Tab-separated table of C-alpha atoms in Angstrom:
chain	number	residue	atom	x	y	z
A	1	MET	CA	-13.911	-37.468	5.280
A	2	PHE	CA	-12.838	-33.869	5.865
A	3	ILE	CA	-14.040	-30.307	6.266
A	4	PRO	CA	-12.031	-27.477	4.641
A	5	PHE	CA	-11.779	-24.279	6.642
A	6	HIS	CA	-8.962	-22.190	5.111
A	7	ASP	CA	-6.795	-22.001	2.004
A	8	ALA	CA	-3.599	-19.980	1.578
A	9	ASN	CA	-4.732	-18.510	-1.719
A	10	THR	CA	-5.318	-14.764	-1.925
A	11	LEU	CA	-7.175	-13.031	-4.750
A	12	LYS	CA	-5.374	-11.718	-7.836
A	13	HIS	CA	-8.022	-10.102	-10.059
A	14	ILE	CA	-10.887	-9.021	-7.814
A	15	LYS	CA	-10.964	-7.243	-4.479
A	16	VAL	CA	-14.103	-8.841	-3.054
A	17	GLN	CA	-15.849	-12.078	-4.021
A	18	TRP	CA	-19.258	-10.448	-4.292
A	19	VAL	CA	-21.010	-13.327	-6.054
A	20	THR	CA	-19.734	-15.940	-3.605
A	21	LEU	CA	-20.846	-13.838	-0.646
A	22	SER	CA	-24.230	-13.127	-2.248
A	23	LEU	CA	-24.832	-16.826	-2.935
A	24	ILE	CA	-24.031	-17.690	0.674
A	25	ALA	CA	-26.336	-14.934	1.921
A	26	LEU	CA	-29.175	-16.061	-0.355
A	27	ASN	CA	-28.856	-19.689	0.723
A	28	VAL	CA	-28.855	-18.699	4.397
A	29	ALA	CA	-31.848	-16.382	3.881
A	30	VAL	CA	-33.892	-19.114	2.194
A	31	TRP	CA	-33.024	-21.573	4.961
A	32	LEU	CA	-33.978	-19.072	7.658
A	33	PHE	CA	-37.272	-18.372	5.895
A	34	THR	CA	-38.162	-22.057	5.590
A	35	SER	CA	-37.025	-22.812	9.148
A	36	ILE	CA	-39.489	-20.321	10.646
A	37	GLU	CA	-42.383	-21.586	8.546
A	38	SER	CA	-44.745	-24.231	9.817
A	39	GLU	CA	-43.763	-27.789	8.979
A	40	GLN	CA	-46.491	-27.998	6.358
A	41	ALA	CA	-45.400	-24.732	4.720
A	42	ALA	CA	-41.742	-25.786	4.769
A	43	GLN	CA	-42.622	-29.051	3.028
A	44	ALA	CA	-44.621	-27.139	0.450
A	45	THR	CA	-41.609	-24.903	-0.211
A	46	THR	CA	-39.397	-27.959	-0.644
A	47	VAL	CA	-41.824	-29.512	-3.108
A	48	GLY	CA	-42.449	-26.253	-4.967
A	49	LEU	CA	-38.799	-25.258	-5.353
A	50	GLY	CA	-37.146	-28.682	-5.317
A	51	TYR	CA	-36.266	-30.634	-8.446
A	52	ILE	CA	-38.529	-33.663	-8.903
A	53	PRO	CA	-37.421	-36.018	-11.703
A	54	ALA	CA	-40.854	-37.566	-12.281
A	55	ILE	CA	-42.287	-34.107	-12.949
A	56	ALA	CA	-39.326	-32.966	-15.034
A	57	PHE	CA	-39.692	-36.006	-17.322
A	58	GLY	CA	-43.478	-35.929	-17.486
A	59	ASP	CA	-44.315	-38.981	-15.362
A	60	ALA	CA	-46.171	-36.958	-12.716
A	61	VAL	CA	-47.635	-33.522	-12.064
A	62	LEU	CA	-47.706	-31.377	-8.948
A	63	ALA	CA	-50.970	-31.063	-7.084
A	64	GLN	CA	-52.763	-27.793	-7.693
A	65	GLY	CA	-51.417	-24.978	-5.550
A	66	LEU	CA	-47.991	-26.524	-4.892
A	67	GLU	CA	-46.220	-25.082	-7.925
A	68	ILE	CA	-44.167	-22.032	-6.901
A	69	VAL	CA	-42.051	-21.582	-10.036
A	70	PRO	CA	-42.331	-23.065	-13.540
A	71	GLU	CA	-40.886	-26.579	-13.623
A	72	PRO	CA	-37.815	-25.683	-15.772
A	73	LEU	CA	-36.685	-23.204	-13.107
A	74	THR	CA	-36.472	-25.975	-10.510
A	75	TYR	CA	-33.194	-27.001	-12.196
A	76	LEU	CA	-31.857	-23.890	-10.412
A	77	THR	CA	-34.164	-23.187	-7.472
A	78	TYR	CA	-33.526	-26.570	-5.820
A	79	ALA	CA	-29.933	-25.459	-5.194
A	80	PHE	CA	-31.071	-22.723	-2.798
A	81	VAL	CA	-33.189	-24.946	-0.546
A	82	HIS	CA	-31.671	-27.056	2.237
A	83	SER	CA	-33.155	-29.717	4.460
A	84	GLY	CA	-31.465	-28.609	7.673
A	85	PHE	CA	-28.704	-26.573	9.282
A	86	TRP	CA	-25.898	-29.085	8.774
A	87	HIS	CA	-26.925	-29.638	5.162
A	88	LEU	CA	-26.653	-25.890	4.641
A	89	ALA	CA	-23.465	-25.451	6.678
A	90	SER	CA	-21.518	-28.208	4.928
A	91	ASN	CA	-22.291	-26.743	1.506
A	92	MET	CA	-21.604	-23.148	2.487
A	93	ILE	CA	-18.218	-23.869	4.081
A	94	PHE	CA	-17.059	-25.429	0.788
A	95	LEU	CA	-18.374	-22.407	-1.113
A	96	TRP	CA	-16.716	-20.000	1.339
A	97	VAL	CA	-13.282	-21.662	1.095
A	98	PHE	CA	-13.162	-22.425	-2.630
A	99	GLY	CA	-15.672	-20.121	-4.309
A	100	ASP	CA	-13.666	-16.909	-4.016
A	101	ASN	CA	-10.703	-18.182	-6.028
A	102	VAL	CA	-12.885	-19.683	-8.741
A	103	GLU	CA	-14.751	-16.373	-8.937
A	104	ASP	CA	-11.382	-14.605	-9.094
A	105	ALA	CA	-10.329	-16.793	-12.026
A	106	MET	CA	-13.550	-16.095	-13.970
A	107	GLY	CA	-14.880	-12.718	-12.941
A	108	HIS	CA	-18.184	-12.035	-11.198
A	109	LEU	CA	-20.709	-12.577	-13.999
A	110	ARG	CA	-19.081	-15.642	-15.503
A	111	PHE	CA	-18.768	-17.209	-12.063
A	112	LEU	CA	-22.486	-16.721	-11.457
A	113	ILE	CA	-23.246	-18.357	-14.813
A	114	PHE	CA	-20.806	-21.147	-13.948
A	115	TYR	CA	-22.443	-21.774	-10.579
A	116	LEU	CA	-25.957	-21.937	-12.009
A	117	LEU	CA	-24.913	-24.203	-14.885
A	118	CYS	CA	-23.228	-26.597	-12.445
A	119	ALA	CA	-26.413	-26.649	-10.365
A	120	ALA	CA	-28.482	-27.423	-13.473
A	121	ALA	CA	-26.046	-30.142	-14.546
A	122	GLY	CA	-26.301	-31.725	-11.105
A	123	ALA	CA	-30.100	-31.791	-11.309
A	124	LEU	CA	-30.045	-33.184	-14.842
A	125	CYS	CA	-27.649	-35.987	-13.937
A	126	HIS	CA	-29.742	-36.834	-10.878
A	127	GLY	CA	-32.895	-36.847	-13.007
A	128	LEU	CA	-31.438	-39.072	-15.705
A	129	LEU	CA	-30.479	-41.626	-13.058
A	130	THR	CA	-33.808	-41.493	-11.197
A	131	MET	CA	-36.361	-40.533	-13.851
A	132	THR	CA	-39.417	-41.855	-12.019
A	133	SER	CA	-38.530	-40.530	-8.557
A	134	GLN	CA	-41.112	-38.258	-6.961
A	135	ALA	CA	-38.807	-37.188	-4.123
A	136	PRO	CA	-37.670	-33.543	-4.386
A	137	LEU	CA	-33.960	-32.937	-4.741
A	138	VAL	CA	-32.702	-29.961	-2.688
A	139	GLY	CA	-29.316	-28.533	-1.765
A	140	ALA	CA	-26.398	-26.719	-3.360
A	141	SER	CA	-24.194	-29.821	-3.587
A	142	GLY	CA	-24.327	-30.032	-7.376
A	143	ALA	CA	-23.138	-26.450	-7.772
A	144	ILE	CA	-20.557	-26.827	-4.994
A	145	SER	CA	-19.200	-29.965	-6.656
A	146	GLY	CA	-18.572	-27.910	-9.775
A	147	VAL	CA	-16.720	-25.303	-7.711
A	148	VAL	CA	-14.535	-28.014	-6.161
A	149	ALA	CA	-13.696	-29.492	-9.577
A	150	ALA	CA	-12.772	-26.057	-10.952
A	151	TYR	CA	-10.646	-25.232	-7.907
A	152	VAL	CA	-8.581	-28.403	-8.077
A	153	MET	CA	-7.965	-27.784	-11.777
A	154	LEU	CA	-6.841	-24.227	-11.063
A	155	HIS	CA	-4.889	-24.609	-7.831
A	156	PRO	CA	-4.051	-28.257	-7.115
A	157	ARG	CA	-0.937	-27.377	-5.087
A	158	VAL	CA	-2.255	-24.557	-2.935
A	159	ARG	CA	-2.246	-25.560	0.714
A	160	VAL	CA	-5.678	-26.084	2.224
A	161	TRP	CA	-6.334	-26.519	5.931
A	162	VAL	CA	-8.797	-29.339	6.462
A	163	LEU	CA	-10.343	-30.911	9.531
A	164	VAL	CA	-9.953	-34.657	9.041
A	165	PHE	CA	-12.704	-36.788	10.592
A	166	PHE	CA	-13.930	-33.639	12.416
A	167	ARG	CA	-10.898	-33.755	14.747
A	168	LEU	CA	-7.437	-33.438	13.183
A	169	PRO	CA	-6.476	-30.146	11.445
A	170	LEU	CA	-3.944	-30.651	8.642
A	171	PRO	CA	-2.490	-28.392	5.918
A	172	LEU	CA	-2.518	-30.365	2.660
A	173	PRO	CA	-1.985	-29.557	-1.015
A	174	ALA	CA	-5.472	-29.061	-2.424
A	175	PHE	CA	-5.271	-32.006	-4.797
A	176	VAL	CA	-4.945	-34.498	-1.927
A	177	PRO	CA	-8.275	-33.927	-0.133
A	178	LEU	CA	-10.181	-32.686	-3.176
A	179	LEU	CA	-9.290	-35.576	-5.474
A	180	LEU	CA	-10.132	-37.971	-2.656
A	181	TRP	CA	-13.463	-36.203	-2.262
A	182	ILE	CA	-14.160	-36.315	-5.995
A	183	GLY	CA	-13.235	-39.994	-6.112
A	184	GLN	CA	-15.592	-40.678	-3.225
A	185	GLN	CA	-18.520	-39.197	-5.166
A	186	PHE	CA	-17.965	-41.514	-8.142
A	187	PHE	CA	-17.398	-44.515	-5.853
A	188	MET	CA	-20.569	-43.882	-3.873
A	189	LEU	CA	-22.574	-43.400	-7.068
A	190	ALA	CA	-21.377	-46.823	-8.214
A	191	ILE	CA	-22.208	-48.677	-4.983
A	192	ALA	CA	-25.191	-46.727	-3.624
A	193	PRO	CA	-26.998	-44.961	-6.494
A	194	ASP	CA	-30.338	-45.072	-4.649
A	195	GLY	CA	-29.159	-43.733	-1.285
A	196	ASP	CA	-30.449	-40.702	0.587
A	197	VAL	CA	-27.599	-38.581	-0.832
A	198	SER	CA	-27.800	-37.778	-4.542
A	199	TRP	CA	-24.335	-38.831	-5.652
A	200	GLY	CA	-25.540	-38.358	-9.214
A	201	ALA	CA	-26.049	-34.634	-8.613
A	202	HIS	CA	-22.525	-34.410	-7.207
A	203	VAL	CA	-21.035	-36.211	-10.208
A	204	GLY	CA	-23.018	-34.063	-12.640
A	205	GLY	CA	-21.723	-30.923	-10.949
A	206	ILE	CA	-18.145	-32.214	-10.989
A	207	LEU	CA	-18.237	-32.992	-14.707
A	208	ALA	CA	-19.807	-29.622	-15.516
A	209	GLY	CA	-17.289	-27.726	-13.382
A	210	ALA	CA	-14.328	-29.495	-14.970
A	211	LEU	CA	-15.559	-28.648	-18.464
A	212	LEU	CA	-16.757	-25.102	-17.814
A	213	ILE	CA	-13.536	-23.939	-16.166
A	214	LEU	CA	-11.810	-24.601	-19.494
A	215	VAL	CA	-13.907	-21.982	-21.300
A	216	LEU	CA	-15.032	-19.542	-18.592
A	217	ARG	CA	-11.727	-18.691	-16.898
A	218	ARG	CA	-10.105	-15.349	-17.683
A	219	GLN	CA	-7.716	-15.172	-20.591
A	220	GLY	CA	-4.232	-15.935	-19.312
A	221	VAL	CA	-5.348	-17.735	-16.147
A	222	PRO	CA	-3.399	-21.027	-16.160
A	223	LEU	CA	-4.622	-24.444	-15.149
A	224	PHE	CA	-2.803	-26.742	-12.737
A	225	ASP	CA	-0.500	-24.355	-10.850
A	226	ARG	CA	2.997	-25.775	-10.997
A	227	GLU	CA	4.413	-23.977	-7.982
A	228	ILE	CA	2.880	-23.428	-4.571
A	229	VAL	CA	3.071	-19.649	-4.312
A	230	THR	CA	0.585	-17.505	-2.450
A	231	PRO	CA	-0.595	-14.904	-5.015
A	232	ARG	CA	-0.377	-11.232	-4.161
A	233	ALA	CA	-3.633	-9.808	-2.948
A	234	VAL	CA	-5.422	-7.181	-5.020
A	235	LYS	CA	-4.574	-3.775	-3.553
A	236	ASP	CA	-4.867	-0.177	-4.655
A	237	ASP	CA	-1.161	0.142	-3.831
A	238	PRO	CA	0.631	-2.388	-6.056
A	239	GLY	CA	3.658	-2.311	-3.783
A	240	ALA	CA	1.826	-3.539	-0.736
A	241	GLY	CA	-0.070	-6.647	0.201
A	242	PRO	CA	0.028	-9.665	2.478
A	243	ALA	CA	2.602	-11.366	0.248
A	244	ILE	CA	4.963	-8.345	0.302
A	245	THR	CA	6.995	-7.006	3.217
A	246	VAL	CA	9.620	-4.284	3.459
A	247	ASP	CA	12.803	-4.852	5.472
A	248	ALA	CA	14.794	-2.275	7.482
A	249	ALA	CA	16.822	-1.313	4.418
A	250	GLY	CA	13.672	-0.468	2.457
A	251	ARG	CA	13.858	-3.481	0.181
A	252	LYS	CA	10.635	-5.172	-0.888
A	253	ILE	CA	10.552	-8.857	0.014
A	254	GLN	CA	8.048	-11.252	-1.513
A	255	ARG	CA	7.160	-13.949	0.978
A	256	LEU	CA	7.079	-17.423	-0.522
A	257	PRO	CA	6.117	-20.739	1.071
A	258	TRP	CA	8.415	-22.746	3.351
A	259	GLY	CA	10.620	-19.856	4.332
A	260	ARG	CA	11.806	-18.922	0.847
A	261	ARG	CA	11.784	-15.286	-0.131
A	262	ARG	CA	12.470	-13.135	-3.149
A	263	GLU	CA	14.061	-9.712	-2.729
A	264	GLU	CA	13.578	-6.728	-5.021
A	265	TYR	CA	16.193	-3.940	-4.885
């Protein structure tokens, strides 16, 4: 339906979203590694690191030599393996746009825990719906779905630039495209539970993200922003930042959306 590519939402508590950037780098590195392998080796990596419900629930076992990590770890490792460039790119653009602000609201360590728990919840939900499936589940969609759910609960009114149907760029309040996207995941799970896309993993990630943001966000970080205001960026100089300008008279002016401004004398 849409591709997000920018949000007007600067950081308030951290200077750099180190965990978000590291997760993107790790996902890209794993994809590059598997893409240069032979086809047989790449398939073995997918099977060895992917989440396979039949194995997780004891209905099947991996052939000798295919196990790369202990089976319980595949609840996490599957989220770092992607089936192709566009699979990787679509997940990483969501993480790039929305991950930094969720990390900002939680802090680095708690965001990493949040991301991994959402990935595990996505795998678990997928497994419960397809317990006898021997097809490996791969991709970061479960974790990304949790990030999307957390973002819309934190910043529903922040303007997000999205590319609608790959053609039309539009600035929309975050709740418009993100709630539509979330609704699509539940709808598709209801009508096509056995499709090539694991809608169950998406729904599991969404539910986990919505619950975890309640307990993992920083103390004092509110839910459901009531006013669309671009937060001041984190700077060493508290008087400067992209949301603050100084006029000719030396007065500090806080830039607010839609041409409004607040002056400080």
